[in-house]
Amino acid sequence: MNKKYIFVAGCPGSGTSAFVSFLLETKKVAIFMERYQKYWKTYHRFPEKAFDKEKILNIEEGETHYDNISRFKPNIIAMELYDNAEFVGDKIPSLYENFDNLFSQFPNAKVFFLYRNPYSIAESYKRRALDSGIKDFNSSIKALLDLYNKKNEIFFQRIYIVEYELFVYNSLDIKHIKLFLESNLDFPIIDFKKNYNIIEKPSLLTSVEKKLISELVDWNLVEQMRKVIDEQRLYYYRLTAPQNRRIEWYHKNDLEKLRANYGSFMIEGCPYVFRGSKLPIKDRFLVALGSAFTFGRLIKKPYSEILEEKIQLPVVNLGIGGARPSAYLCYPSIIDFCKKAELVICEVMSARGYTNPVWEEKFPFTNFGIPKIPPSILTSLNSQLKTPSKLKFLIEKMQKNEAIFFDRLEILYEILSVEDLHIIRDIVVHKYIQDLLLLLREINKPTILIYLNKRGKKFACQFNSKPSSYSEWTGDFPHFVDEVVIEILKSKGYDVIEIYSSEGMPFIVKHWETEEPVDLFPWNDPPYINTYYPSQEIHDLTANELLKHPYIVKLQQGF
């Protein structure tokens, strides 16, 4: 049999059956529903030639809890797909009870492990016993962690952890799953609107039951699981990150049009081109991480350079256009360089680039991605849109699998409900916070966070009615990152310098030598006006606020 093996496991109630249906829709995966559930429970292995077609059809006593392969619709579909399938396998939640035996029998098998919020799992167990559900939850997580600790170096080649909430909201990183399977399967777009009731339904649990669950869940295991999920993300970021190319943002364009000479340097092992002339030769230096704000596009003296002059220590500007935390997680050489710094200054960057229910990121360091509009939205668009030509553009890009800039999704704002907008934002912010915290943990150096909001006032992306504009929904820069996110970061023990200023905005873009206005933004009126990139005045203010920070004061005093 020239097929590869695939299995689905996880605590009962974690969404394993739904994930089987998802895999079947690829038309290349013939995966069955608990075909050998009883046999596995008894022997912790599968029968000989378990996945030969004849054997699958011939159910013997003691193999499963049904006597006819056609009892479940997914099994009928799997049999129809079998002959042309690339993968074949079984969904048995309790496979986690003996991963060693499973991989001994199927050394190259791929296993999807479903992970779900323990309170949701408890709800699915309520008709039986809450304590049983949480016991299974704890056991499944412990078994997975045991395998991780034993086979860390090959773990992510064998296991892919699926976060249930991201799965049902069409927000999995499909390119990571394709890498895991070593196959270019055509995965379906999940209609997340149909799953509102799955995630957002009123809780079936009473306050007493919730208290019981909080006492029964092994939260230490949950914390360890979160770290393994972070490691999985890091693993795939680095697999997908380009290596043999030069990636720069504004150097060439602005030199040609403005004669803006930003200078350039690179760090070995990383393709990014940074602003500046060279790496520091001193033992003591600071690092500034961030996006175009930190880079200082259009600005002659970014805040890092001002700070360097004041404290007489090198401040290495590692700002890159469109950056988000994942842009730095991609390359270990950047992390290693930051670990050598005395202090890391990290801009609270935009969150808009993350895969969400209507868009899949192309790379972890750009705001370009592929639109993936669910069917329920597509069917109602034509009658509601004021500009159907923009819809046609999105559909063409989706069909051709061509990337677009995130802001081109603005057209969807016309028809998305308040509920839709909240879900997209919540998914993006969840991924953003996890990545930012992971980045800071990886660097593990004293850190000051900088939050710039050009609105000039505190802002929250929370709303009960539909926002009046696309920019009100995203919050402009840093998109989707608001006061709630800042409070979460503070609760984790990080110092955040908050800057609310629009001073010097907008401003005229001028040639660096002639001082004449330059038409740099054709979509603006007039095109020589910059409304987006922070002004010199904002950089000056940022440097002054940094100079007041106790850690910077100590550096100035020579400590």
Coordinates of C-alpha atoms in Angstrom, one line a residue, residues 28-371:
K28 CA -6.7 13.3 -0.5
V29 CA -7.1 12.1 3.0
A30 CA -9.1 8.9 3.7
I31 CA -9.4 9.0 7.5
F32 CA -11.9 7.0 9.4
M33 CA -13.9 7.5 12.6
E34 CA -12.7 5.2 15.3
R35 CA -12.3 2.2 13.0
Y36 CA -10.0 0.5 15.5
Q37 CA -11.1 2.3 18.7
K38 CA -11.7 -0.9 20.8
Y39 CA -8.7 -2.7 19.4
W40 CA -6.5 0.2 20.3
K41 CA -8.0 0.5 23.7
T42 CA -7.3 -3.2 24.4
Y43 CA -3.8 -3.7 22.8
H44 CA -2.5 -0.2 22.2
R45 CA -1.6 -1.1 18.6
F46 CA -3.4 -1.7 15.3
P47 CA -4.1 -5.0 13.6
E48 CA -1.8 -6.2 10.8
K49 CA -2.6 -4.5 7.5
A50 CA -5.1 -2.4 9.3
F51 CA -5.4 0.1 6.5
D52 CA -5.6 -2.2 3.5
K53 CA -8.9 -1.6 1.8
E54 CA -10.2 -5.1 2.4
K55 CA -9.3 -5.0 6.0
I56 CA -11.0 -1.7 6.6
L57 CA -14.3 -3.0 5.2
N58 CA -14.1 -6.3 7.1
I59 CA -15.0 -5.3 10.7
E60 CA -14.2 -8.0 13.2
E61 CA -15.5 -8.3 16.7
G62 CA -13.5 -6.3 19.3
E63 CA -12.2 -3.8 16.8
T64 CA -14.7 -1.0 17.2
H65 CA -18.0 0.0 18.6
Y66 CA -20.0 -0.4 15.3
D67 CA -20.5 -3.3 13.0
N68 CA -20.9 -1.5 9.6
I69 CA -18.3 0.8 8.1
S70 CA -21.1 2.9 6.6
R71 CA -22.7 3.7 10.0
F72 CA -20.9 7.1 10.0
K73 CA -21.0 9.5 7.0
P74 CA -17.3 10.4 7.3
N75 CA -16.5 6.7 6.8
I76 CA -18.5 6.5 3.6
I77 CA -16.6 9.6 2.3
A78 CA -13.3 8.1 3.4
M79 CA -14.0 4.9 1.5
E80 CA -15.0 6.9 -1.6
L81 CA -11.7 8.7 -1.4
Y82 CA -9.5 5.7 -0.5
D83 CA -8.2 4.7 -4.0
N84 CA -6.9 8.2 -4.8
A85 CA -5.9 9.2 -1.3
E86 CA -2.4 10.3 -0.4
F87 CA -3.1 9.6 3.3
V88 CA -5.0 7.0 5.2
G89 CA -5.6 6.7 8.9
D90 CA -8.0 6.7 11.9
K91 CA -9.4 9.1 14.4
I92 CA -9.1 7.7 17.9
P93 CA -9.0 10.3 20.7
S94 CA -7.2 8.0 23.1
L95 CA -4.1 7.4 20.8
Y96 CA -2.3 9.6 23.3
E97 CA -2.3 6.8 25.8
N98 CA 0.6 5.1 24.0
F99 CA 2.3 7.3 21.5
D100 CA 5.4 5.1 21.6
N101 CA 3.6 2.1 20.4
L102 CA 1.9 4.1 17.7
F103 CA 5.1 5.5 16.2
S104 CA 6.8 2.1 16.6
Q105 CA 4.1 0.5 14.4
F106 CA 3.9 3.6 12.0
P107 CA 7.3 5.3 12.2
N108 CA 6.6 8.0 9.7
A109 CA 3.0 8.7 10.7
K110 CA 1.7 12.2 11.2
V111 CA -0.6 12.9 14.2
F112 CA -2.9 15.9 14.7
F113 CA -3.5 16.5 18.4
L114 CA -6.6 18.6 19.1
Y115 CA -6.3 21.1 22.1
R116 CA -9.3 22.9 23.5
N117 CA -10.1 25.1 26.4
P118 CA -10.8 22.8 29.4
Y119 CA -14.0 24.6 30.2
S120 CA -15.4 23.8 26.8
I121 CA -14.4 20.2 27.1
A122 CA -16.1 20.1 30.5
E123 CA -19.3 21.3 28.9
S124 CA -19.3 18.4 26.4
Y125 CA -18.9 16.0 29.4
K126 CA -21.6 17.6 31.5
R127 CA -24.1 14.9 30.6
R128 CA -21.6 12.3 31.9
A129 CA -19.3 13.6 34.6
L130 CA -17.3 16.8 34.8
D131 CA -14.5 15.2 36.8
S132 CA -14.1 12.5 34.1
G133 CA -13.8 15.2 31.4
I134 CA -11.1 17.1 33.2
K135 CA -9.3 13.9 34.2
D136 CA -9.2 13.0 30.5
F137 CA -8.0 16.5 29.7
N138 CA -5.2 16.4 32.2
S139 CA -4.2 12.9 31.0
S140 CA -4.1 13.8 27.3
I141 CA -1.9 16.9 28.0
K142 CA 0.5 15.0 30.2
A143 CA 0.9 12.2 27.6
L144 CA 1.7 14.8 24.9
L145 CA 4.2 16.6 27.2
D146 CA 5.9 13.3 28.1
L147 CA 6.4 12.6 24.3
Y148 CA 7.7 16.2 23.8
N149 CA 10.2 15.8 26.6
K150 CA 11.4 12.4 25.3
K151 CA 11.6 13.2 21.6
N152 CA 12.0 16.9 21.5
E153 CA 14.3 16.9 18.5
I154 CA 11.7 15.2 16.2
F155 CA 8.5 16.0 18.1
F156 CA 7.3 18.6 15.6
Q157 CA 7.9 16.3 12.7
R158 CA 5.5 13.8 14.1
I159 CA 2.9 15.8 16.0
Y160 CA 1.0 19.0 15.0
I161 CA -1.0 20.6 17.8
V162 CA -4.3 22.1 16.6
E163 CA -5.8 24.8 18.7
Y164 CA -9.5 24.2 18.4
E165 CA -10.6 27.8 18.7
L166 CA -8.3 28.8 15.8
F167 CA -9.5 25.9 13.8
V168 CA -13.2 26.6 13.9
Y169 CA -12.6 30.3 13.2
N170 CA -10.7 29.5 10.0
S171 CA -7.5 30.9 11.5
L172 CA -5.0 28.0 11.3
D173 CA -1.7 28.6 9.5
I174 CA -2.4 26.3 6.7
K175 CA 1.1 26.6 5.2
H176 CA 2.5 25.2 8.5
I177 CA 0.2 22.2 8.2
K178 CA 1.3 21.6 4.6
L179 CA 4.9 21.7 5.8
F180 CA 4.1 19.3 8.6
L181 CA 2.4 16.8 6.2
E182 CA 5.1 17.4 3.5
S183 CA 2.2 17.7 1.1
N184 CA 0.5 20.5 -0.8
L185 CA -3.1 19.5 0.0
D186 CA -5.9 21.8 -1.0
F187 CA -7.5 22.7 2.4
P188 CA -11.1 24.1 2.6
I189 CA -12.0 27.5 3.8
I190 CA -14.0 27.1 7.0
D191 CA -17.2 29.1 7.3
F192 CA -16.4 30.7 10.7
K193 CA -19.8 32.4 10.7
K194 CA -21.5 29.0 11.1
N195 CA -19.4 28.3 14.2
Y196 CA -20.5 31.3 16.3
N197 CA -22.7 29.1 18.4
I198 CA -19.8 26.6 19.0
I199 CA -17.5 29.1 20.7
E200 CA -19.8 31.9 21.8
K201 CA -22.8 30.0 23.1
P202 CA -24.0 30.7 26.6
S203 CA -22.1 28.6 29.1
L204 CA -23.8 25.5 30.2
L205 CA -21.8 25.4 33.4
T206 CA -22.9 26.9 36.7
S207 CA -20.6 29.0 38.8
V208 CA -20.1 26.0 41.2
E209 CA -19.2 23.7 38.3
K210 CA -16.7 26.3 37.0
K211 CA -15.1 26.5 40.4
L212 CA -14.9 22.7 40.5
I213 CA -13.2 22.7 37.1
S214 CA -10.7 25.3 38.1
E215 CA -9.7 23.1 41.0
L216 CA -9.5 19.9 38.9
V217 CA -7.5 21.3 35.9
D218 CA -3.8 20.8 36.3
W219 CA -2.8 24.4 35.4
N220 CA 0.8 23.6 35.5
L221 CA 0.3 21.2 32.6
V222 CA -1.7 23.9 30.8
E223 CA 1.2 26.4 31.2
Q224 CA 3.6 23.8 29.8
M225 CA 1.3 23.1 26.9
R226 CA 1.2 26.8 26.1
K227 CA 5.0 26.8 25.9
V228 CA 5.0 23.8 23.5
I229 CA 2.5 25.5 21.3
D230 CA 4.8 28.5 21.3
E231 CA 7.7 26.2 20.3
Q232 CA 5.6 24.8 17.5
R233 CA 5.0 28.2 16.1
L234 CA 8.6 29.2 16.4
Y235 CA 9.6 25.9 14.6
Y236 CA 7.4 26.7 11.6
Y237 CA 8.3 30.4 11.5
R238 CA 11.9 29.4 11.0
L239 CA 11.0 26.8 8.4
T240 CA 9.0 29.3 6.3
A241 CA 11.4 32.2 6.7
P242 CA 13.4 33.0 3.5
Q243 CA 17.2 32.5 3.9
N244 CA 19.0 33.2 0.6
R245 CA 17.7 36.6 -0.3
R246 CA 18.2 40.2 0.6
I247 CA 15.1 41.8 2.2
E248 CA 15.0 45.5 2.5
W249 CA 12.2 48.0 2.8
Y250 CA 12.8 51.7 2.2
H251 CA 16.5 52.0 1.4
K252 CA 16.3 51.8 -2.4
N253 CA 13.0 53.6 -3.0
D254 CA 13.8 56.6 -0.7
L255 CA 17.3 56.9 -1.8
E256 CA 16.1 57.2 -5.4
K257 CA 13.2 59.6 -4.8
L258 CA 14.4 61.6 -1.8
R259 CA 18.2 61.1 -1.7
A260 CA 17.5 59.7 1.8
N261 CA 20.7 57.8 2.7
Y262 CA 19.7 55.7 5.6
G263 CA 22.9 53.6 5.6
S264 CA 22.7 49.9 5.8
F265 CA 24.0 46.8 7.6
M266 CA 23.1 43.2 8.0
I267 CA 23.4 40.6 10.7
E268 CA 24.9 37.3 9.7
G269 CA 22.3 34.6 9.3
C270 CA 19.5 37.1 8.7
P271 CA 18.4 38.5 5.3
Y272 CA 17.1 41.8 6.6
V273 CA 18.8 45.1 5.7
F274 CA 18.8 47.5 8.7
R275 CA 19.3 51.2 9.0
G276 CA 22.7 52.4 10.1
S277 CA 26.3 52.0 9.1
K278 CA 27.8 49.1 11.1
L279 CA 27.3 46.9 14.2
P280 CA 28.7 48.2 17.5
I281 CA 32.3 47.5 18.3
K282 CA 31.8 48.3 22.0
D283 CA 30.9 45.6 24.6
R284 CA 27.9 47.7 25.8
F285 CA 25.1 48.6 23.5
L286 CA 21.3 48.9 23.3
V287 CA 19.0 47.5 20.6
A288 CA 15.8 49.0 19.2
L289 CA 13.2 46.6 17.7
G290 CA 10.1 47.7 15.8
S291 CA 8.5 48.6 12.5
A292 CA 8.7 51.7 10.2
F293 CA 8.4 53.9 13.3
T294 CA 11.6 52.5 14.8
F295 CA 13.3 52.4 11.4
G296 CA 12.4 56.1 11.1
R297 CA 11.2 56.3 7.5
L298 CA 11.4 59.8 6.1
I299 CA 13.1 61.0 9.3
K300 CA 16.7 62.1 9.4
K301 CA 17.2 61.3 13.0
P302 CA 15.1 58.5 14.5
Y303 CA 14.7 58.2 18.3
S304 CA 17.4 55.5 18.5
E305 CA 20.0 57.9 17.1
I306 CA 18.9 60.8 19.4
L307 CA 19.1 58.4 22.4
E308 CA 22.6 57.2 21.3
E309 CA 23.9 60.8 21.2
K310 CA 22.5 61.5 24.7
I311 CA 23.7 58.4 26.5
Q312 CA 27.0 57.9 24.6
L313 CA 26.3 54.2 24.0
P314 CA 25.5 52.6 20.6
V315 CA 21.8 52.1 20.0
V316 CA 21.4 49.6 17.2
N317 CA 18.4 50.3 15.1
L318 CA 16.8 46.9 14.0
G319 CA 13.5 48.5 12.9
I320 CA 12.0 46.9 9.7
G321 CA 9.1 48.0 7.6
G322 CA 5.8 46.3 8.5
A323 CA 7.3 44.3 11.3
R324 CA 5.4 42.4 13.9
P325 CA 6.9 40.1 16.6
S326 CA 7.1 37.1 14.3
A327 CA 9.4 39.0 12.0
Y328 CA 12.1 38.7 14.6
L329 CA 11.2 35.2 15.8
C330 CA 12.1 33.9 12.3
Y331 CA 15.8 34.3 12.7
P332 CA 17.8 33.0 15.7
S333 CA 20.7 35.3 14.8
I334 CA 18.6 38.3 15.6
I335 CA 17.6 36.8 19.0
D336 CA 21.2 35.9 19.7
F337 CA 22.3 39.5 18.9
C338 CA 19.7 41.0 21.1
K339 CA 20.8 38.8 24.0
K340 CA 24.2 40.5 23.9
A341 CA 22.6 44.0 24.4
E342 CA 22.5 45.9 27.7
L343 CA 18.9 46.8 27.1
V344 CA 16.2 46.1 24.5
I345 CA 13.8 48.8 23.5
C346 CA 10.8 47.2 21.7
E347 CA 8.1 49.1 19.9
V348 CA 4.6 47.7 20.4
M349 CA 4.1 46.9 16.7
S350 CA 1.0 46.5 14.6
A351 CA -1.0 43.2 14.8
R352 CA -2.7 43.4 11.4
G353 CA -0.5 40.9 9.6
Y354 CA -1.6 37.7 11.4
T355 CA -3.7 35.0 9.8
N356 CA -7.3 35.5 10.7
P357 CA -10.8 34.2 9.6
V358 CA -10.6 36.1 6.2
W359 CA -6.9 36.3 5.4
E360 CA -3.8 34.1 5.6
E361 CA -0.4 35.7 6.0
K362 CA 2.2 35.0 3.3
F363 CA 5.3 35.4 5.4
P364 CA 5.8 36.1 9.2
F365 CA 7.4 39.5 8.4
T366 CA 5.1 41.2 5.9
N367 CA 1.5 42.5 5.9
F368 CA 0.8 40.7 2.6
G369 CA -1.3 37.6 2.5
I370 CA -4.0 35.6 0.6
P371 CA -7.7 36.5 1.1

